[in-house]
Short mmCIF file of C-alpha atoms in Angstrom, two decimals:
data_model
loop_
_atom_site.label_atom_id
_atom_site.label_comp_id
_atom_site.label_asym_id
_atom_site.label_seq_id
_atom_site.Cartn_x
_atom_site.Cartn_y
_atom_site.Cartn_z
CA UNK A 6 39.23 -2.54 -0.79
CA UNK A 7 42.20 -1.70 1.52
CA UNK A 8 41.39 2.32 0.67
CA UNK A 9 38.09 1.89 1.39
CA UNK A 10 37.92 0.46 4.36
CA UNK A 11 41.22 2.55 5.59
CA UNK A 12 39.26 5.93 4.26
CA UNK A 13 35.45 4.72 5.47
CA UNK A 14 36.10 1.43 7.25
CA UNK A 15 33.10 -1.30 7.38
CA UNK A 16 30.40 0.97 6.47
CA UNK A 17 32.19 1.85 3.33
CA UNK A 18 33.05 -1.78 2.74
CA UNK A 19 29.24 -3.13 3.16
CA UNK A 20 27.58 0.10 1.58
CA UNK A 21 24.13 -1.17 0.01
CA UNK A 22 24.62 -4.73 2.40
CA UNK A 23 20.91 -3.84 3.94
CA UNK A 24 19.35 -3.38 0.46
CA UNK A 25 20.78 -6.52 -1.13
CA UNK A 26 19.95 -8.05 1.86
CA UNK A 27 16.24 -7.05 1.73
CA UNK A 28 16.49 -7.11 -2.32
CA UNK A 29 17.29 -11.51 -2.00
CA UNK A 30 15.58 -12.26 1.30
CA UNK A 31 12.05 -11.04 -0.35
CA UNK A 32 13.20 -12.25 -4.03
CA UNK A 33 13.85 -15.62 -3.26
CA UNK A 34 10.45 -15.68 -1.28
CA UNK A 35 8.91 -14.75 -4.40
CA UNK A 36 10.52 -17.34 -6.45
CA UNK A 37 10.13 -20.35 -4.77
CA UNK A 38 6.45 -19.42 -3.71
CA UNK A 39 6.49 -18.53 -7.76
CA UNK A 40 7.70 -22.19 -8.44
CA UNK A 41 5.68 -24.45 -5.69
CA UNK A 42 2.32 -22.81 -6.26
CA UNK A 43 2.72 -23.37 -10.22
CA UNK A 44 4.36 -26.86 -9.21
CA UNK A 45 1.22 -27.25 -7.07
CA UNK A 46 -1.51 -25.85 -9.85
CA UNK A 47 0.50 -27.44 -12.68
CA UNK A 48 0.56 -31.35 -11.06
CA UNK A 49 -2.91 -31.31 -9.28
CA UNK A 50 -5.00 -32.92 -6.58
CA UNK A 51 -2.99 -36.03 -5.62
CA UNK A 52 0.35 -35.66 -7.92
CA UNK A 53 3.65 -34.16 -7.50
CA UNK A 54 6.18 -32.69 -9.70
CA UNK A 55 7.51 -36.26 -10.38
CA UNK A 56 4.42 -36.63 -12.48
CA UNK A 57 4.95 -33.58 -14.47
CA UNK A 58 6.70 -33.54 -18.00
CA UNK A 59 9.94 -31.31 -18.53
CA UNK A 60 7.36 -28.54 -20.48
CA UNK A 61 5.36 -27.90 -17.21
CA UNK A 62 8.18 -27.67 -14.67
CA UNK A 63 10.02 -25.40 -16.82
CA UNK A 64 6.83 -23.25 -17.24
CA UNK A 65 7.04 -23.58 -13.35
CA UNK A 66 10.67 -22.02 -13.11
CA UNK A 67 9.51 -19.24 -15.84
CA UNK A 68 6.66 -18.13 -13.22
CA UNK A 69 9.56 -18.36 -10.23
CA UNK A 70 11.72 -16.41 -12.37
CA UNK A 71 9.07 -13.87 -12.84
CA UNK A 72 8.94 -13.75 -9.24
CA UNK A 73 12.47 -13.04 -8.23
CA UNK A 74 12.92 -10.43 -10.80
CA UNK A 75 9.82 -8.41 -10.63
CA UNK A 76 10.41 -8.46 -7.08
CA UNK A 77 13.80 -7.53 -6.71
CA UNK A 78 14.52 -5.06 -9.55
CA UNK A 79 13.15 -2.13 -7.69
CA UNK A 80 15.50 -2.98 -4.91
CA UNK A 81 18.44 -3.77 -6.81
CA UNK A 82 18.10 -0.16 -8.36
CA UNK A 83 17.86 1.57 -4.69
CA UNK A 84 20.90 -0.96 -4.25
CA UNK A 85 23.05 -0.07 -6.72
CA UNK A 86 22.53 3.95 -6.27
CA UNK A 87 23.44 3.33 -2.49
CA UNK A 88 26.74 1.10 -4.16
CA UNK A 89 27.35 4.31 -6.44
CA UNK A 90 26.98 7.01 -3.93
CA UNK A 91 30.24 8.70 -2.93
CA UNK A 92 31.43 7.24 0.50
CA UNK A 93 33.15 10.80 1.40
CA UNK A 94 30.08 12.74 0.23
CA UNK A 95 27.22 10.79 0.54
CA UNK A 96 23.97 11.96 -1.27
CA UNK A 97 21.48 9.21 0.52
CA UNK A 98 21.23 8.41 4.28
CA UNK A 99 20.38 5.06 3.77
CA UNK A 100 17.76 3.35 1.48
CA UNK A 101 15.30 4.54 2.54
CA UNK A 102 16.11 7.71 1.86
CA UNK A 103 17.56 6.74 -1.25
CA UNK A 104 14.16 5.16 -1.88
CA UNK A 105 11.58 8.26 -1.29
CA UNK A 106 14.67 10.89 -3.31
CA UNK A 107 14.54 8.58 -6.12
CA UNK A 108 10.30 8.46 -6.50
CA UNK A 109 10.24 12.47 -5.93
CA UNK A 110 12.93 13.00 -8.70
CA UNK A 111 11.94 9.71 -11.49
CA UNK A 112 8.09 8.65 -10.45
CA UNK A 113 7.44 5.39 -10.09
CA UNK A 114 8.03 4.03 -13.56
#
């Protein structure tokens, strides 16, 4: 860490900071809107999740786990190419450039 941040100083240290940040901010959206609405669905008109049984709210944390992962996978991959980049020799700008190099070169599956 020392090198780093003697060689490239905070932007080397927080290289990729703006895609996790995006990557958890939207994820965790996803997962507890994932886990209320099923929590909501699940329970009914005039219930909460205290009158659920342990089967439903797990089923409830399977859909929020859904959530958070199929959200954030794309952007942990953009993430962690940013993270791998050389800091002397970058090959991305940023992520979003990182973002429309990596759909030209591998599609978008």
């Amino acid at each position: 860490a020392k090198k780093v941040l003697r060689n490239h100083g905070l932007r080397g240290i927080y290289s990729g900071y703006v895609a996790t940040l995006l990557r958890d901010i939207q994820g965790y959206a996803w997962f507890f809107f994932g886990y209320e609405a099923t929590i909501y669905y699940l329970a009914g008109p005039g219930k909460t999740k205290a009158d659920l049984d342990y089967m439903q709210v797990m089923i409830a944390g399977v859909v929020a786990g859904f959530g958070l992962w199929g959200s954030m996978f794309p952007i942990d991959t953009i993430k962690s190419k940013i993270q791998a980049d050389s800091l002397s020799k970058p090959e991305f700008k940023g992520a979003i450039d990182c973002l429309r190099r990596s759909l030209a070169v591998e599609g978008h599956a």
